[in-house]
RNA sequence: GGUGGGUUGGCGGAGAGGUUACGCACCGGAUUGCAAAUCCGUGAAGACCGGUUCGAUUCCGGUACCCACCUCCA
């Protein structure tokens, strides 16, 4: 069995992962606040957890893993969006959830087992808040309920800071009703025009952090295996979750492993809404960048390192996936066959087990690719394992040309037949030693964005990113094919 | 000011106290009507200064620079 080692932010060490219950491994990932399209940075924790979940499925069995990712559907950003647009909150959150599903599906990310919405767990949140008040960790003041950070000695442990240090250097909102400037809101009052629920403290809505504490407990129990999110959530969000959950359940562990991914950057800067340098997953998909390509680029950088999204990487990923698609066509007798994960490469699994080392996974894939390239037989063990492994990693569909093809189909041009006819014409020309015509076809392909490679077994082709169906049609007409 | 992380060959990017990372690009060779692809091969690194060690890019300390968090953010 593959040993899984993960860097635990809580201990700042790489530790061997041992499930609390090997029959039910439980993970929680902080999901999106649903008021807008997911930007590219939002995809990073999703892909990190996707790889982790796939590994756990493989090692322990898919039915022994419970993966939860929430939707935050009550938040002031959502309220603001509703006020701006005049649309009902529910309409905005429903639409955004649909978008999120569409976009993450396109990246090949598995859906979690549970996707709880905060508004469905208000009762549990209120119960937890009450419990915290009863145990002296929280207090009500002026319609608010606040968590008393001084009541929890370990506050700041996850992020390695002390309450005193934080107060010393930082700007903190000093509301007059706070006992300590670092105390954070569990519940706040809502005016009539804002979403609100009745509670012992009046009509109000939850603070941001309590939902994750309440939902993880409801779905995974007070102790579970792995909790994750972006490194920017380490403080204050995760610190506050720990404070809430551990004070509500002093005997439980809450999350034993904390995984944090580094930020995604663009031009060396963090991608963020406030800097305005962000773009969405949908922007890329609409530009014709397939989800597999985005996935591949993310795999190139270890999750705990900052990752720069660049056009150069995007292009390199397209080339590589094209190569794999061609390899699949040529090395398997039936390129449409399905794989069941029984031949996933051991070295790849070991690399994933070593703190989800996806760059090392790619290294191994390159070496497998090399082996297949140099073998002439079809359906060799290594080829079968390679494509089974790719499927396991979420690269089931290597068709990066799908989007170009779809465009061509809309124009009612049968590109495949056209290309094959032109290739046949070129072969005839070469046999007849009519090199001028052979070169004209070759150059025409290049101009239309069709890449042709001659192999001992015959010509192979693929569509380049700049594929132009109209120019291909023009070439076919000129050559009379 | 506090906290955490980083600095590797032209570019991207890992692991390991001592043996080729790997990919892209480049160069040489094979192959090809030409080319592409493919195959074989060469070269190229570890911010700076100290320390530990038989030996450090890898461990420890310091310096410089970069990034993030401390405020909504994955």
Short mmCIF file of N, CA and C in Angstrom, two decimals, chain A residues 274-393:
data_model
loop_
_atom_site.label_atom_id
_atom_site.label_comp_id
_atom_site.label_asym_id
_atom_site.label_seq_id
_atom_site.Cartn_x
_atom_site.Cartn_y
_atom_site.Cartn_z
N UNK A 274 -9.06 42.59 -5.51
CA UNK A 274 -8.78 43.98 -5.21
C UNK A 274 -7.72 44.55 -6.16
N UNK A 275 -6.81 43.69 -6.65
CA UNK A 275 -5.80 44.19 -7.59
C UNK A 275 -6.35 44.26 -9.02
N UNK A 276 -7.48 43.57 -9.22
CA UNK A 276 -8.11 43.65 -10.53
C UNK A 276 -7.34 42.92 -11.62
N UNK A 277 -6.39 42.07 -11.26
CA UNK A 277 -5.62 41.36 -12.29
C UNK A 277 -6.07 39.91 -12.43
N UNK A 278 -7.33 39.69 -12.12
CA UNK A 278 -7.78 38.31 -12.17
C UNK A 278 -8.57 38.03 -13.44
N UNK A 279 -8.55 36.77 -13.80
CA UNK A 279 -9.46 36.32 -14.84
C UNK A 279 -10.06 35.00 -14.38
N UNK A 280 -11.17 34.67 -14.99
CA UNK A 280 -11.91 33.52 -14.49
C UNK A 280 -11.56 32.27 -15.28
N UNK A 281 -11.92 31.14 -14.71
CA UNK A 281 -11.77 29.87 -15.39
C UNK A 281 -12.58 29.92 -16.69
N UNK A 282 -13.74 30.52 -16.61
CA UNK A 282 -14.61 30.61 -17.77
C UNK A 282 -13.97 31.43 -18.89
N UNK A 283 -13.25 32.49 -18.52
CA UNK A 283 -12.55 33.29 -19.54
C UNK A 283 -11.62 32.41 -20.35
N UNK A 284 -10.88 31.53 -19.66
CA UNK A 284 -9.95 30.65 -20.36
C UNK A 284 -10.69 29.63 -21.21
N UNK A 285 -11.72 29.03 -20.65
CA UNK A 285 -12.48 28.03 -21.39
C UNK A 285 -13.06 28.65 -22.66
N UNK A 286 -13.58 29.87 -22.52
CA UNK A 286 -14.18 30.54 -23.67
C UNK A 286 -13.15 30.91 -24.73
N UNK A 287 -11.92 31.09 -24.29
CA UNK A 287 -10.84 31.40 -25.23
C UNK A 287 -10.38 30.15 -25.97
N UNK A 288 -10.95 28.99 -25.58
CA UNK A 288 -10.55 27.76 -26.25
C UNK A 288 -9.47 27.01 -25.51
N UNK A 289 -9.18 27.41 -24.27
CA UNK A 289 -8.23 26.66 -23.46
C UNK A 289 -9.00 25.55 -22.75
N UNK A 290 -8.76 24.30 -23.11
CA UNK A 290 -9.53 23.22 -22.50
C UNK A 290 -9.14 23.02 -21.03
N UNK A 291 -10.05 22.45 -20.26
CA UNK A 291 -9.81 22.21 -18.85
C UNK A 291 -8.58 21.35 -18.60
N UNK A 292 -8.33 20.38 -19.49
CA UNK A 292 -7.16 19.51 -19.32
C UNK A 292 -5.88 20.31 -19.34
N UNK A 293 -5.86 21.34 -20.16
CA UNK A 293 -4.66 22.16 -20.28
C UNK A 293 -4.43 22.93 -18.99
N UNK A 294 -5.51 23.48 -18.45
CA UNK A 294 -5.40 24.20 -17.19
C UNK A 294 -4.92 23.23 -16.10
N UNK A 295 -5.49 22.08 -16.08
CA UNK A 295 -5.12 21.05 -15.11
C UNK A 295 -3.64 20.70 -15.22
N UNK A 296 -3.18 20.52 -16.46
CA UNK A 296 -1.78 20.17 -16.70
C UNK A 296 -0.85 21.26 -16.18
N UNK A 297 -1.18 22.48 -16.48
CA UNK A 297 -0.33 23.60 -16.03
C UNK A 297 -0.26 23.63 -14.51
N UNK A 298 -1.38 23.38 -13.86
CA UNK A 298 -1.39 23.39 -12.38
C UNK A 298 -0.52 22.26 -11.84
N UNK A 299 -0.52 21.13 -12.52
CA UNK A 299 0.27 19.99 -12.07
C UNK A 299 1.77 20.29 -12.08
N UNK A 300 2.17 21.24 -12.91
CA UNK A 300 3.60 21.50 -13.05
C UNK A 300 4.24 22.12 -11.82
N UNK A 301 3.46 22.75 -11.00
CA UNK A 301 4.01 23.41 -9.81
C UNK A 301 3.45 22.74 -8.56
N UNK A 302 4.33 22.44 -7.63
CA UNK A 302 3.88 21.83 -6.38
C UNK A 302 2.91 22.76 -5.66
N UNK A 303 1.93 22.18 -5.01
CA UNK A 303 0.86 23.03 -4.45
C UNK A 303 1.32 23.99 -3.36
N UNK A 304 2.47 23.71 -2.74
CA UNK A 304 2.91 24.63 -1.68
C UNK A 304 3.88 25.70 -2.19
N UNK A 305 3.97 25.81 -3.51
CA UNK A 305 4.81 26.86 -4.09
C UNK A 305 3.90 27.82 -4.85
N UNK A 306 4.28 29.09 -4.84
CA UNK A 306 3.49 30.02 -5.65
C UNK A 306 3.57 29.60 -7.11
N UNK A 307 2.45 29.71 -7.81
CA UNK A 307 2.42 29.30 -9.20
C UNK A 307 2.09 30.48 -10.10
N UNK A 308 2.88 30.64 -11.15
CA UNK A 308 2.64 31.72 -12.09
C UNK A 308 1.92 31.15 -13.32
N UNK A 309 0.79 31.73 -13.66
CA UNK A 309 0.09 31.33 -14.88
C UNK A 309 0.67 32.15 -16.03
N UNK A 310 1.21 31.47 -17.03
CA UNK A 310 1.76 32.19 -18.17
C UNK A 310 1.27 31.56 -19.48
N UNK A 311 1.29 32.36 -20.50
CA UNK A 311 0.90 31.89 -21.83
C UNK A 311 1.85 30.80 -22.30
N UNK A 312 3.11 30.97 -21.95
CA UNK A 312 4.12 30.00 -22.38
C UNK A 312 3.80 28.61 -21.81
N UNK A 313 3.42 28.57 -20.55
CA UNK A 313 3.08 27.28 -19.93
C UNK A 313 1.83 26.69 -20.58
N UNK A 314 0.89 27.57 -20.88
CA UNK A 314 -0.35 27.12 -21.49
C UNK A 314 -0.04 26.44 -22.82
N UNK A 315 0.78 27.09 -23.61
CA UNK A 315 1.13 26.57 -24.93
C UNK A 315 1.88 25.24 -24.81
N UNK A 316 2.81 25.16 -23.86
CA UNK A 316 3.58 23.93 -23.67
C UNK A 316 2.65 22.78 -23.26
N UNK A 317 1.66 23.09 -22.45
CA UNK A 317 0.72 22.06 -22.01
C UNK A 317 -0.10 21.54 -23.18
N UNK A 318 -0.51 22.45 -24.06
CA UNK A 318 -1.28 22.04 -25.24
C UNK A 318 -0.44 21.08 -26.09
N UNK A 319 0.82 21.44 -26.29
CA UNK A 319 1.70 20.59 -27.10
C UNK A 319 1.82 19.20 -26.50
N UNK A 320 2.01 19.16 -25.22
CA UNK A 320 2.23 17.87 -24.55
C UNK A 320 0.97 17.01 -24.62
N UNK A 321 -0.18 17.61 -24.36
CA UNK A 321 -1.42 16.83 -24.38
C UNK A 321 -1.75 16.37 -25.80
N UNK A 322 -1.42 17.21 -26.78
CA UNK A 322 -1.60 16.80 -28.18
C UNK A 322 -0.77 15.56 -28.46
N UNK A 323 0.43 15.60 -27.93
CA UNK A 323 1.35 14.49 -28.14
C UNK A 323 0.78 13.21 -27.53
N UNK A 324 0.22 13.36 -26.36
CA UNK A 324 -0.35 12.19 -25.69
C UNK A 324 -1.59 11.68 -26.43
N UNK A 325 -2.35 12.62 -26.99
CA UNK A 325 -3.54 12.21 -27.74
C UNK A 325 -3.13 11.41 -28.97
N UNK A 326 -2.09 11.89 -29.64
CA UNK A 326 -1.59 11.18 -30.81
C UNK A 326 -1.04 9.83 -30.41
N UNK A 327 -0.34 9.82 -29.30
CA UNK A 327 0.23 8.58 -28.79
C UNK A 327 -0.87 7.56 -28.52
N UNK A 328 -1.98 8.06 -28.00
CA UNK A 328 -3.09 7.17 -27.69
C UNK A 328 -3.67 6.57 -28.97
N UNK A 329 -3.85 7.42 -29.97
CA UNK A 329 -4.37 6.94 -31.25
C UNK A 329 -3.49 5.85 -31.83
N UNK A 330 -2.18 6.04 -31.67
CA UNK A 330 -1.25 5.14 -32.35
C UNK A 330 -0.78 3.94 -31.55
N UNK A 331 -0.83 4.04 -30.23
CA UNK A 331 -0.24 2.95 -29.46
C UNK A 331 -1.28 1.95 -28.96
N UNK A 332 -2.55 2.34 -29.01
CA UNK A 332 -3.58 1.40 -28.57
C UNK A 332 -4.37 0.92 -29.78
N UNK A 333 -4.72 -0.35 -29.78
CA UNK A 333 -5.47 -0.87 -30.90
C UNK A 333 -6.88 -0.27 -30.91
N UNK A 334 -7.35 0.05 -29.73
CA UNK A 334 -8.68 0.68 -29.64
C UNK A 334 -8.54 1.91 -28.75
N UNK A 335 -8.41 3.07 -29.39
CA UNK A 335 -8.14 4.28 -28.60
C UNK A 335 -9.36 4.74 -27.81
N UNK A 336 -10.49 4.13 -28.05
CA UNK A 336 -11.71 4.51 -27.33
C UNK A 336 -11.92 3.66 -26.07
N UNK A 337 -11.02 2.74 -25.85
CA UNK A 337 -11.24 1.82 -24.73
C UNK A 337 -11.26 2.55 -23.39
N UNK A 338 -11.92 1.96 -22.43
CA UNK A 338 -11.99 2.62 -21.13
C UNK A 338 -11.06 1.89 -20.16
N UNK A 339 -10.66 2.62 -19.15
CA UNK A 339 -9.73 2.08 -18.17
C UNK A 339 -10.37 2.10 -16.79
N UNK A 340 -9.94 1.19 -15.94
CA UNK A 340 -10.61 1.07 -14.64
C UNK A 340 -9.71 1.36 -13.44
N UNK A 341 -8.51 1.85 -13.69
CA UNK A 341 -7.65 2.19 -12.58
C UNK A 341 -6.88 1.02 -12.00
N UNK A 342 -6.94 -0.13 -12.68
CA UNK A 342 -6.24 -1.29 -12.15
C UNK A 342 -4.77 -1.30 -12.57
N UNK A 343 -4.40 -0.41 -13.48
CA UNK A 343 -3.02 -0.42 -13.98
C UNK A 343 -2.32 0.90 -13.72
N UNK A 344 -2.77 1.62 -12.71
CA UNK A 344 -2.14 2.91 -12.40
C UNK A 344 -0.70 2.67 -11.98
N UNK A 345 0.18 3.48 -12.53
CA UNK A 345 1.61 3.31 -12.31
C UNK A 345 2.00 3.54 -10.84
N UNK A 346 2.79 2.61 -10.32
CA UNK A 346 3.20 2.68 -8.91
C UNK A 346 4.05 3.91 -8.59
N UNK A 347 4.94 4.23 -9.52
CA UNK A 347 5.81 5.38 -9.28
C UNK A 347 5.00 6.66 -9.19
N UNK A 348 3.96 6.75 -10.00
CA UNK A 348 3.08 7.92 -9.95
C UNK A 348 2.37 7.98 -8.60
N UNK A 349 1.90 6.85 -8.15
CA UNK A 349 1.21 6.81 -6.85
C UNK A 349 2.17 7.21 -5.72
N UNK A 350 3.39 6.72 -5.82
CA UNK A 350 4.37 7.08 -4.78
C UNK A 350 4.66 8.57 -4.80
N UNK A 351 4.74 9.14 -5.99
CA UNK A 351 5.00 10.58 -6.09
C UNK A 351 3.84 11.37 -5.48
N UNK A 352 2.62 10.93 -5.72
CA UNK A 352 1.46 11.60 -5.13
C UNK A 352 1.48 11.44 -3.61
N UNK A 353 1.88 10.25 -3.18
CA UNK A 353 1.95 9.99 -1.74
C UNK A 353 2.97 10.88 -1.05
N UNK A 354 3.94 11.34 -1.80
CA UNK A 354 4.96 12.20 -1.22
C UNK A 354 4.50 13.66 -1.29
N UNK A 355 3.52 13.98 -0.46
CA UNK A 355 2.99 15.34 -0.37
C UNK A 355 2.47 15.85 -1.71
N UNK A 356 1.76 14.96 -2.44
CA UNK A 356 1.11 15.34 -3.69
C UNK A 356 2.08 16.00 -4.67
N UNK A 357 3.18 15.31 -4.90
CA UNK A 357 4.22 15.88 -5.76
C UNK A 357 3.87 15.70 -7.24
N UNK A 358 3.00 16.57 -7.72
CA UNK A 358 2.56 16.45 -9.11
C UNK A 358 3.67 16.72 -10.13
N UNK A 359 4.65 17.60 -9.85
CA UNK A 359 5.74 17.73 -10.82
C UNK A 359 6.49 16.41 -10.98
N UNK A 360 6.66 15.68 -9.89
CA UNK A 360 7.33 14.38 -9.97
C UNK A 360 6.46 13.39 -10.74
N UNK A 361 5.16 13.53 -10.63
CA UNK A 361 4.24 12.69 -11.41
C UNK A 361 4.48 12.92 -12.90
N UNK A 362 4.61 14.20 -13.27
CA UNK A 362 4.83 14.51 -14.68
C UNK A 362 6.16 13.93 -15.16
N UNK A 363 7.16 14.01 -14.32
CA UNK A 363 8.46 13.44 -14.67
C UNK A 363 8.32 11.96 -15.00
N UNK A 364 7.58 11.27 -14.18
CA UNK A 364 7.37 9.85 -14.42
C UNK A 364 6.57 9.62 -15.71
N UNK A 365 5.57 10.47 -15.94
CA UNK A 365 4.77 10.33 -17.16
C UNK A 365 5.65 10.54 -18.40
N UNK A 366 6.59 11.48 -18.31
CA UNK A 366 7.49 11.72 -19.44
C UNK A 366 8.33 10.48 -19.72
N UNK A 367 8.77 9.84 -18.66
CA UNK A 367 9.61 8.67 -18.88
C UNK A 367 8.79 7.51 -19.44
N UNK A 368 7.53 7.41 -19.01
CA UNK A 368 6.66 6.38 -19.59
C UNK A 368 6.40 6.67 -21.07
N UNK A 369 6.17 7.94 -21.35
CA UNK A 369 5.92 8.37 -22.72
C UNK A 369 7.09 7.96 -23.61
N UNK A 370 8.28 8.17 -23.11
CA UNK A 370 9.50 7.82 -23.84
C UNK A 370 9.55 6.33 -24.15
N UNK A 371 9.20 5.56 -23.15
CA UNK A 371 9.21 4.11 -23.34
C UNK A 371 8.23 3.68 -24.42
N UNK A 372 7.03 4.29 -24.39
CA UNK A 372 6.02 3.93 -25.38
C UNK A 372 6.47 4.34 -26.77
N UNK A 373 7.04 5.55 -26.86
CA UNK A 373 7.52 6.06 -28.14
C UNK A 373 8.52 5.10 -28.77
N UNK A 374 9.36 4.53 -27.93
CA UNK A 374 10.43 3.69 -28.51
C UNK A 374 10.00 2.24 -28.69
N UNK A 375 8.78 1.91 -28.26
CA UNK A 375 8.31 0.55 -28.52
C UNK A 375 7.39 0.58 -29.72
N UNK A 376 7.47 -0.42 -30.53
CA UNK A 376 6.68 -0.41 -31.76
C UNK A 376 5.38 -1.21 -31.64
N UNK A 377 5.38 -2.15 -30.72
CA UNK A 377 4.18 -2.98 -30.57
C UNK A 377 3.03 -2.16 -29.99
N UNK A 378 1.83 -2.52 -30.39
CA UNK A 378 0.66 -1.85 -29.82
C UNK A 378 0.26 -2.55 -28.53
N UNK A 379 -0.45 -1.79 -27.68
CA UNK A 379 -1.00 -2.37 -26.46
C UNK A 379 0.03 -3.03 -25.55
N UNK A 380 1.21 -2.42 -25.49
CA UNK A 380 2.17 -2.97 -24.54
C UNK A 380 1.70 -2.62 -23.14
N UNK A 381 2.22 -3.34 -22.19
CA UNK A 381 1.90 -3.12 -20.78
C UNK A 381 2.06 -1.65 -20.39
N UNK A 382 3.18 -1.09 -20.84
CA UNK A 382 3.50 0.28 -20.43
C UNK A 382 2.49 1.27 -21.01
N UNK A 383 2.02 1.04 -22.23
CA UNK A 383 1.06 1.95 -22.84
C UNK A 383 -0.29 1.86 -22.11
N UNK A 384 -0.68 0.64 -21.81
CA UNK A 384 -1.95 0.46 -21.09
C UNK A 384 -1.89 1.14 -19.73
N UNK A 385 -0.76 0.96 -19.05
CA UNK A 385 -0.59 1.58 -17.74
C UNK A 385 -0.57 3.10 -17.85
N UNK A 386 0.10 3.60 -18.87
CA UNK A 386 0.19 5.05 -19.08
C UNK A 386 -1.19 5.69 -19.20
N UNK A 387 -2.03 5.11 -20.04
CA UNK A 387 -3.33 5.72 -20.26
C UNK A 387 -4.30 5.47 -19.09
N UNK A 388 -4.09 4.37 -18.40
CA UNK A 388 -4.88 4.15 -17.19
C UNK A 388 -4.50 5.20 -16.14
N UNK A 389 -3.20 5.46 -16.06
CA UNK A 389 -2.71 6.45 -15.11
C UNK A 389 -3.23 7.84 -15.45
N UNK A 390 -3.21 8.17 -16.74
CA UNK A 390 -3.73 9.49 -17.15
C UNK A 390 -5.19 9.64 -16.78
N UNK A 391 -5.94 8.59 -16.99
CA UNK A 391 -7.36 8.66 -16.64
C UNK A 391 -7.52 8.85 -15.14
N UNK A 392 -6.73 8.09 -14.38
CA UNK A 392 -6.75 8.20 -12.92
C UNK A 392 -6.45 9.64 -12.48
N UNK A 393 -5.55 10.29 -13.19
CA UNK A 393 -5.14 11.65 -12.82
C UNK A 393 -6.12 12.72 -13.31
#
